[in-house]
XYZ file of C-alpha atoms in Angstrom:
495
model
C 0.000 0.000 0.000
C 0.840 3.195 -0.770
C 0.771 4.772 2.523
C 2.816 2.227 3.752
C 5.745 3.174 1.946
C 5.374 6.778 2.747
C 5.779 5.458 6.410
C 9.012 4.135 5.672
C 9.765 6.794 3.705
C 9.223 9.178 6.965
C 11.096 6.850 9.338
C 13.525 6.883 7.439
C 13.976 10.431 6.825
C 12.294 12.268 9.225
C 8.954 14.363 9.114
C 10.375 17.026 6.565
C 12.307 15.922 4.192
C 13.068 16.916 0.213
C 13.609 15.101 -2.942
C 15.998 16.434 -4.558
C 16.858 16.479 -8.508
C 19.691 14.055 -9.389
C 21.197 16.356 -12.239
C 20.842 19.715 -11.274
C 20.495 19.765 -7.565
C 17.426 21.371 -7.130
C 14.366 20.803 -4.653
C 11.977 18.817 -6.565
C 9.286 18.369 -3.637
C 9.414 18.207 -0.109
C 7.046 16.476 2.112
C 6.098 16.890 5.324
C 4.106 15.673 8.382
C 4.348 18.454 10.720
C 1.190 20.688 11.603
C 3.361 23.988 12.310
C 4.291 23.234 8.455
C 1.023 22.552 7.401
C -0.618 25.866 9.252
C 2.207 27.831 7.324
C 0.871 26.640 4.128
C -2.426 26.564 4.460
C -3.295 29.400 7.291
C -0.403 31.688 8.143
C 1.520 32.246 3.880
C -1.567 30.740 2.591
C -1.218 33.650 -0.253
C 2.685 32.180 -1.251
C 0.862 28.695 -2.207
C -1.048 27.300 -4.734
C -2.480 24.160 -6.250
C -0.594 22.776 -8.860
C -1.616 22.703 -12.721
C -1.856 19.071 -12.952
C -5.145 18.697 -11.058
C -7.641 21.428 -12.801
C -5.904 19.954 -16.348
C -6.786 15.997 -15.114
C -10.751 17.627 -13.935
C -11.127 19.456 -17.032
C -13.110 17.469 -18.805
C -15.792 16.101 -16.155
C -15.480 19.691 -13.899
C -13.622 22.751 -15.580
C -12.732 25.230 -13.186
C -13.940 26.141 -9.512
C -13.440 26.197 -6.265
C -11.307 22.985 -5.905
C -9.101 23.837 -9.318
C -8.827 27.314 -9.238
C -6.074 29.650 -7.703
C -6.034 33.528 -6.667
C -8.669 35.618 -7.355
C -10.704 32.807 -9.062
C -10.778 30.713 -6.212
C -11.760 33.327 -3.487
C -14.798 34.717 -6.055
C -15.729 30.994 -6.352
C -15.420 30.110 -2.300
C -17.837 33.332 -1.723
C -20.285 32.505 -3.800
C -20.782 28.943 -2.123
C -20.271 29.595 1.209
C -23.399 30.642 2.353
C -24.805 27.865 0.873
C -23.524 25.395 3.136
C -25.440 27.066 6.188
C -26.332 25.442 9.261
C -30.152 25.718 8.945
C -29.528 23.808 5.375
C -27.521 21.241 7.356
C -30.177 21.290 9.999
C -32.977 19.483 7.709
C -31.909 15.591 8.076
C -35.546 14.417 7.525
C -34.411 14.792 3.745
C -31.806 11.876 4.089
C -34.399 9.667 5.383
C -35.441 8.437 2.049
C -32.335 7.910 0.987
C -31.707 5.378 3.628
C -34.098 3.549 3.089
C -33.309 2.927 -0.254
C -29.678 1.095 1.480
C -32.370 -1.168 3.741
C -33.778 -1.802 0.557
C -30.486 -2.487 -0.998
C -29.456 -4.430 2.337
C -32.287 -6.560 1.166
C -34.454 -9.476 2.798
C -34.007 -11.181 6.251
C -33.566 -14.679 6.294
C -35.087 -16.961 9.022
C -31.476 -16.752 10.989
C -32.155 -12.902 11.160
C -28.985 -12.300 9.102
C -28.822 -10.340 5.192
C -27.132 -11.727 2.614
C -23.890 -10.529 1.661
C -23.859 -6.753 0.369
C -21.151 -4.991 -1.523
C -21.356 -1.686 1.197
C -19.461 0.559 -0.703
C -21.261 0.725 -3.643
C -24.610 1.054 -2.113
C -22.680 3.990 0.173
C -21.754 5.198 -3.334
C -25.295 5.355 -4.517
C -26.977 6.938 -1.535
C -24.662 9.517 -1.271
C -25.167 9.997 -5.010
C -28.915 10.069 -4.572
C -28.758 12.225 -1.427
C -26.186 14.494 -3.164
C -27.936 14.991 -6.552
C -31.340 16.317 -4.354
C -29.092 18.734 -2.696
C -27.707 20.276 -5.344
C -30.511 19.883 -8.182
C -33.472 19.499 -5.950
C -33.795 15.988 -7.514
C -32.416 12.730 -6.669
C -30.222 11.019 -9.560
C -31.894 7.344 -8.041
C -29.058 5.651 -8.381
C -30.628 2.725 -6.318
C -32.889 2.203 -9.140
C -30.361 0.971 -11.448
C -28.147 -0.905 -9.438
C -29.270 -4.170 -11.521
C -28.335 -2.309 -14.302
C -24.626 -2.040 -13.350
C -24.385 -5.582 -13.055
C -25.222 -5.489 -16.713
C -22.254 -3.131 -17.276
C -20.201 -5.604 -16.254
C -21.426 -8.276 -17.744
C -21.387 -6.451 -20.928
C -17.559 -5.473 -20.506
C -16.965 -9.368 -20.338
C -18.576 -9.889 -24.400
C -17.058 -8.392 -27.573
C -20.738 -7.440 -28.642
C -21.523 -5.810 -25.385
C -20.009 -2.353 -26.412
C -23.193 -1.189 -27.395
C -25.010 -2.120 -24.204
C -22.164 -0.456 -22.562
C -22.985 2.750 -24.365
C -27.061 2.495 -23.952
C -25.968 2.199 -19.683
C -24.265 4.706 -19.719
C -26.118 7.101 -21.943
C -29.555 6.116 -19.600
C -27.589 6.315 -16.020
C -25.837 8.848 -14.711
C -24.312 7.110 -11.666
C -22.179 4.429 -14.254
C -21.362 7.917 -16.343
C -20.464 9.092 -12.856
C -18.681 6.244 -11.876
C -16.408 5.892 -15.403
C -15.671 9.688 -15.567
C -14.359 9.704 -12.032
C -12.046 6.607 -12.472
C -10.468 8.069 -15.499
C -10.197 11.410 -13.227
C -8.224 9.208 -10.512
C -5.991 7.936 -12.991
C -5.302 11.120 -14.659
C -4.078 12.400 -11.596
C -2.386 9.566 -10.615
C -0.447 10.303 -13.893
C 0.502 13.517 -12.863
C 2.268 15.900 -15.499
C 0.860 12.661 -17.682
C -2.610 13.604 -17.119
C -3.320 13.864 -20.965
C -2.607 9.949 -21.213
C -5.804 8.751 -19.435
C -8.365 9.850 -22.565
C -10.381 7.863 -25.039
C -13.571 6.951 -25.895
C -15.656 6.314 -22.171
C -14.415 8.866 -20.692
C -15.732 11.452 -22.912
C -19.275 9.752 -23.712
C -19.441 9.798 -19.889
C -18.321 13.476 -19.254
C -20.822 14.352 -21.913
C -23.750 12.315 -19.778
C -22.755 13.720 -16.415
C -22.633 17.717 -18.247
C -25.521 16.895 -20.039
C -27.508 16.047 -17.000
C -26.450 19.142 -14.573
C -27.102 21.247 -17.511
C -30.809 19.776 -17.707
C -31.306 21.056 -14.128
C -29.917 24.389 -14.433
C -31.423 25.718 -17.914
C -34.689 24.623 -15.517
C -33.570 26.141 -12.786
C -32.758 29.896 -14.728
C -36.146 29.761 -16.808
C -37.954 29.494 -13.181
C -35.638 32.043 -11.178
C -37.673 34.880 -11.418
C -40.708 32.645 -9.876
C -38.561 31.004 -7.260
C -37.621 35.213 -6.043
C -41.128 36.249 -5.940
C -41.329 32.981 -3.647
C -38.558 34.045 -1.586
C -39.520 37.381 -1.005
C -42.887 36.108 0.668
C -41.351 33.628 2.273
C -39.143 36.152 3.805
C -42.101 38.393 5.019
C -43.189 35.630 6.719
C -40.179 34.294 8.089
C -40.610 36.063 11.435
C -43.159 33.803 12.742
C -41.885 30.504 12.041
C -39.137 28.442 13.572
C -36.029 27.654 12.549
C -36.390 24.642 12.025
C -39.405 24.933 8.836
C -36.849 27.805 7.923
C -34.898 25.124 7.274
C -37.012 23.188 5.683
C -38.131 25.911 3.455
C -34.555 26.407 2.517
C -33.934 22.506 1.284
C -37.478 22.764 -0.068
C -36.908 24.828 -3.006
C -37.403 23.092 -6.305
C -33.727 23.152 -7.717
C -31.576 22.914 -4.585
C -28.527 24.633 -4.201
C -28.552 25.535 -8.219
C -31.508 27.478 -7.593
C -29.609 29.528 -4.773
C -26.541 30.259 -7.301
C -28.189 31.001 -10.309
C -28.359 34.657 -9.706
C -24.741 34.625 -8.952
C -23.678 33.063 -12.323
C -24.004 34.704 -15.916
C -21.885 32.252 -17.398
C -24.075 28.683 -16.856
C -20.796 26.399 -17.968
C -19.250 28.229 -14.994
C -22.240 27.634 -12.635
C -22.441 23.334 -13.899
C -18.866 23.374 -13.282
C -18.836 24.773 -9.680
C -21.691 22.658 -8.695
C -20.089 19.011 -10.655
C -16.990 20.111 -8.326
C -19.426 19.909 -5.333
C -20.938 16.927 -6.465
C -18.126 15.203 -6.508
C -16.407 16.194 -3.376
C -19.744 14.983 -1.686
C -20.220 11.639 -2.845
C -16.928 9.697 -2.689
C -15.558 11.339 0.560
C -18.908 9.983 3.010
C -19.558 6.668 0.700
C -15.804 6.206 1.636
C -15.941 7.096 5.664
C -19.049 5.261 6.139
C -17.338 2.002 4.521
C -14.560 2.877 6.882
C -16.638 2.746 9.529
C -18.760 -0.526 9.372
C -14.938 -1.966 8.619
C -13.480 -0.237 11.903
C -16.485 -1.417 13.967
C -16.730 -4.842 12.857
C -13.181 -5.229 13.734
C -13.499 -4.039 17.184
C -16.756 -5.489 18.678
C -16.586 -3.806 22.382
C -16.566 -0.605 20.315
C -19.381 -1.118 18.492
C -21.237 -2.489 21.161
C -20.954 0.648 23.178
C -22.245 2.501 19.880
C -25.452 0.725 19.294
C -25.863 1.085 23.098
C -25.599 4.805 23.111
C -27.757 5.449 19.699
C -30.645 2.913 21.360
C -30.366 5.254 24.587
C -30.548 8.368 22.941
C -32.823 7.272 20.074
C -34.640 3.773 20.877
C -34.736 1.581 17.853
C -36.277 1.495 14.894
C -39.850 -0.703 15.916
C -39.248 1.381 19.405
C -37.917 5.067 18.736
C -37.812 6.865 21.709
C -36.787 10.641 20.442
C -36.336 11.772 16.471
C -33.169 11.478 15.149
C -32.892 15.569 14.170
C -29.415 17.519 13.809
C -29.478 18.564 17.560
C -30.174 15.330 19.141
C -27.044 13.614 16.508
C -25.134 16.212 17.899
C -25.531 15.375 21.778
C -25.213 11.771 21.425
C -20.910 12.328 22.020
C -19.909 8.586 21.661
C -21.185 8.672 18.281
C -19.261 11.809 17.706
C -15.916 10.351 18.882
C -16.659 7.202 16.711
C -16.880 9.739 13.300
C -13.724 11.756 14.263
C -11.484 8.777 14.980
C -12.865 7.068 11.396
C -12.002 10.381 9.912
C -8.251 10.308 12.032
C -7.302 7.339 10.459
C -8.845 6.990 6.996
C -9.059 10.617 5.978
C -10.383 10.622 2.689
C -7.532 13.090 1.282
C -4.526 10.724 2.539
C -2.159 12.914 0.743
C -2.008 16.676 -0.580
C 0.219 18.901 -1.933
C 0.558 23.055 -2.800
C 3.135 24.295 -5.170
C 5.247 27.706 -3.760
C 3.947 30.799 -5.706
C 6.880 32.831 -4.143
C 10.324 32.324 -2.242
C 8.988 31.499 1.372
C 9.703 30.127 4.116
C 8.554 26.592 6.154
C 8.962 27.057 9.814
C 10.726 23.759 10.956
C 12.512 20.699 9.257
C 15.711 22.187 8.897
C 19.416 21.919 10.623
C 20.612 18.791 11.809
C 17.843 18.552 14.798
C 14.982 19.388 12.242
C 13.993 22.464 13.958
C 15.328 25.133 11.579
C 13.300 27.264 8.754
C 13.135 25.763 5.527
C 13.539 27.796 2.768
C 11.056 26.808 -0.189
C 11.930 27.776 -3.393
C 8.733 29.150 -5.947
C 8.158 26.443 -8.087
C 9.071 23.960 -5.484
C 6.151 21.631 -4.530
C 5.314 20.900 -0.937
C 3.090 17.767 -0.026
C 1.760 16.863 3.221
C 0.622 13.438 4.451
C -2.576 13.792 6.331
C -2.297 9.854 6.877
C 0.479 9.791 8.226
C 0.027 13.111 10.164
C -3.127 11.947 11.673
C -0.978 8.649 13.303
C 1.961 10.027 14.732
C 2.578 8.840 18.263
C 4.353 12.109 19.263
C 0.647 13.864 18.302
C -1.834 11.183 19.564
C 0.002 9.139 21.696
C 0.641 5.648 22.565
C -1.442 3.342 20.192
C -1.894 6.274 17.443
C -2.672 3.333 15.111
C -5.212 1.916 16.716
C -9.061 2.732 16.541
C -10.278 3.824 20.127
C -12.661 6.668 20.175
C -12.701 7.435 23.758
C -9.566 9.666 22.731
C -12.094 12.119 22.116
C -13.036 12.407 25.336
C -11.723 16.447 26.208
C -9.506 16.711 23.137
C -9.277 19.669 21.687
C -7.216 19.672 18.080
C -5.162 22.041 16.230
C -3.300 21.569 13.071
C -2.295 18.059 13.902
C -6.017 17.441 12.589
C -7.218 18.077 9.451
C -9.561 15.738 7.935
C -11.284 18.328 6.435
C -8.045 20.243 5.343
C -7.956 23.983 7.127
C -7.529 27.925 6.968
C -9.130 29.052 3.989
C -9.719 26.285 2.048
C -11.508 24.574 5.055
C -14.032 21.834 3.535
C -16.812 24.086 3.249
C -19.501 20.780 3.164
C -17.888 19.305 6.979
C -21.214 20.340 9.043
C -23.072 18.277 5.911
C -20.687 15.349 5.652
C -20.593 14.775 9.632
C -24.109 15.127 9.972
C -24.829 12.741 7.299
C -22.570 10.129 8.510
C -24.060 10.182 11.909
C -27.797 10.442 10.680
C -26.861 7.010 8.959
C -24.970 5.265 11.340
C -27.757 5.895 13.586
C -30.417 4.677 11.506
C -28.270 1.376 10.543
C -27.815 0.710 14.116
C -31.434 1.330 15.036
C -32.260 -1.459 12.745
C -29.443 -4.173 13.126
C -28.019 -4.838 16.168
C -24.873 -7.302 14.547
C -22.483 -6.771 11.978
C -20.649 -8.906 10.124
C -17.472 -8.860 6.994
C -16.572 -12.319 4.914
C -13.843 -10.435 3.486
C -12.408 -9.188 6.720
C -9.251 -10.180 6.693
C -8.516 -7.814 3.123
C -10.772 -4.999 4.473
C -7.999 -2.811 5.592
C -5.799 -2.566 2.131
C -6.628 0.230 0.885
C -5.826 2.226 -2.469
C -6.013 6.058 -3.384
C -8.692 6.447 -6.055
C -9.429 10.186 -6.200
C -9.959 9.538 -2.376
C -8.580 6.554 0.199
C -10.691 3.491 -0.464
C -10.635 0.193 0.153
C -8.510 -1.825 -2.267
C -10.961 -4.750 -2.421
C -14.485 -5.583 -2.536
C -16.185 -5.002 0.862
C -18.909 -7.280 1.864
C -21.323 -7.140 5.115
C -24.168 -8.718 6.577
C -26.204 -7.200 8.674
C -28.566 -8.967 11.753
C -31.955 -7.593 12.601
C -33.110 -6.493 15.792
C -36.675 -7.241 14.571
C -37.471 -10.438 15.507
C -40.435 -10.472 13.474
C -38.715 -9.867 10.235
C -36.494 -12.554 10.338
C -38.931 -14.099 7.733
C -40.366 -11.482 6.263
C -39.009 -9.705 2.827
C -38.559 -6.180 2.660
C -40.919 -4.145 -0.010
């Protein structure tokens, strides 16, 4: 695994350390694990970095240019514009997840008379919920990506047979999550590629950047021909917005027919500009939860007395699903702490960026990693590119202490973090969907756990290899069965 080698690599040559051209003697990169390093870059000379040309040239296609591509000027006009869209009081409204989930019971399928599922591939039906759920946040309507998984199975099955090419092209010309799904694993691989980028191309990838374009543009020439009905909507909404709650303020926000596009359209003239900033949201939403939810049914199953103490405190705050006691709403996820500590630690050790980097616009300066002790300045040369392991970061004993490797949530307990913490990166570019992704990782964990009360992997003993795609993933299938708490369904199918 990748990672692992960038743990020798570190133990070998401390937490800052450069790579340095064999022929003319230059800093090529130099990587680092420690936060006072990170902070410079991203917080304190945030100005004297930027990202690197590679990645908006390897998103082109599927994303153009926004607020994870762009640099400067750009980039701050972009950020602005989508800030206030990721509000608390649009975070607030969980109820509109709840559908979602059940489509993964659905997908989690029938009980047999043991009380146990059959085996289910949990990433991919992570993949699709957060797909569905996604797709209704940002267009107002769900992509239903559960709908089709049958279809995908047909995919594959036509990749297998010479004369399934054009079955290939009918899926993915009819679906958007397999157009999704192709377009983003030619995106991983034309990063992985780096300066190489251009060498991950052809045929599927385009078909499927043209699907995925195709079907955000749908949405927003929608959303534009309706905005001045949507404003006259707003405007009474807002003369009435004194006497209601915050909660149906809320709701009225997440209500609106074209989700967040309808909030931005006003903001963009140029509608290429406005599909690209919102695919760039789109796809920072799906992969990163799909991903820390799979992360977490593989950390719990592993440690049992962990997730025993889980299920114990969402039944006690919550009840379970035949018996709730209290709704599970934003507030009440955010007092039940055990399941908070649980999220962060998943997040501590499988953060979904393992690895990032920011190229030196200027000569600066890192504050440590120099001298023979390590605790010099650095000087950083402009052009010079300067990566940071968040991995590795996120496990260093002198940071976390003893057992930094391990999974044991009750670290939480008082901690307070600073730079030696960034799951969600920090300073400016903070993650501005974290209240979103958090919240929707908890509403589901809840829900799962309110329904089956036993876990269970047959491919546990591969479930921690894990690979960078455009995000840390498993390497290998993942499959689970879940038990039901429900008695009474042990025989009965699910509609």
């Amino acid at each position: 695994m990748f990672n692992d080698y960038m743990h020798s690599v570190f133990r070998k040559n401390g937490p800052t350390h450069a790579i340095v051209e064999p022929s003319g003697g230059d800093t090529k990169t130099i990587y680092t694990i420690e936060p006072e390093n990170i902070k410079t870059m991203l917080h304190t000379n945030f100005s004297d970095y930027h990202r690197s040309r590679n990645m908006p040239n390897a998103l082109d296609p599927l994303m153009g240019q926004g607020v994870f591509t762009s640099n400067g000027k750009a980039w701050a006009h972009s950020r602005s514009l989508v800030k206030a869209q990721f509000s608390t009081q649009r975070v607030r409204n969980v109820a509109k997840i709840e559908p979602y989930v059940q489509n993964v019971f659905k997908e989690v399928g029938n009980i047999g008379k043991d009380g146990w599922t059959e085996p289910l591939e949990v990433l991919l039906t992570f993949n699709r919920f957060t797909l569905d759920s996604a797709t209704e946040f940002m267009f107002g309507t769900s992509a239903e990506s559960h709908r089709v998984a049958m279809r995908e199975k047909e995919m594959f099955i036509a990749k297998k047979k010479k004369r399934g090419v054009r079955a290939k092209y009918q899926l993915v010309m009819t679906d958007f999550g397999t157009a999704f799904d192709i377009a983003l694993d030619y995106v991983a691989l034309r990063l992985k590629l780096g300066r190489l980028w251009f060498l991950a191309d052809g045929f599927w990838f385009r078909i499927a950047c043209y699907k995925v374009k195709t079907y955000a543009d749908n949405y927003i020439r929608e959303a534009v021909a309706h905005a001045g009905e949507a404003a006259k909507r707003a405007q009474k909404k807002e003369k009435g917005a004194a006497a209601r709650d915050v909660d149906s303020e809320a709701v009225d926000l997440d209500d609106r027919r074209y989700g967040l596009i309808s909030e931005l359209v006003g903001s963009y003239t140029d509608k290429v500009a406005l599909r690209n900033q919102v695919m760039q949201l789109l796809v920072a939403g799906r992969d990163t939860t799909a991903a820390t939810l799979t992360w977490s049914f593989i950390l719990l199953e592993a440690h049992p007395t962990e997730f025993n103490r889980l299920q114990s405190n969402i039944i006690e705050h919550f009840g379970t699903e035949s018996n709730p006691s209290r709704p599970v709403t934003f507030e009440n996820l955010k007092s039940c702490v055990y399941l908070q500590w649980v999220i962060s630690e998943v997040v501590r050790l499988y953060p979904t960026g393992p690895l990032n980097a920011r190229k030196a616009f200027v000569n600066t300066v890192l504050p440590v990693g120099g001298g023979v002790d390590g605790k010099s300045p650095v000087a950083v040369k402009a052009g010079t590119t300067v990566a940071y392991n968040t991995y590795l970061l996120h496990r260093r004993e002198e940071l976390w202490g003893e057992g930094s490797w391990d999974f044991k949530p009750e670290r939480w307990e008082g901690r307070k973090t600073g730079w030696e913490y960034i799951p969600f990166h920090g300073g400016p570019q903070t993650c501005l969907g974290q209240q979103h992704a958090m919240t929707e990782m908890a509403y589901v964990l809840s829900r799962m756990l309110q329904r089956y009360d036993r876990i269970s992997s047959s491919t546990r003993t591969t479930n921690f290899e894990n690979s960078i795609r455009t995000i840390l993933v498993p390497k290998h299938t993942i499959l689970f069965q879940f038990h039901s708490r429900n008695e009474k369904a042990h025989s009965e199918n699910i509609e």
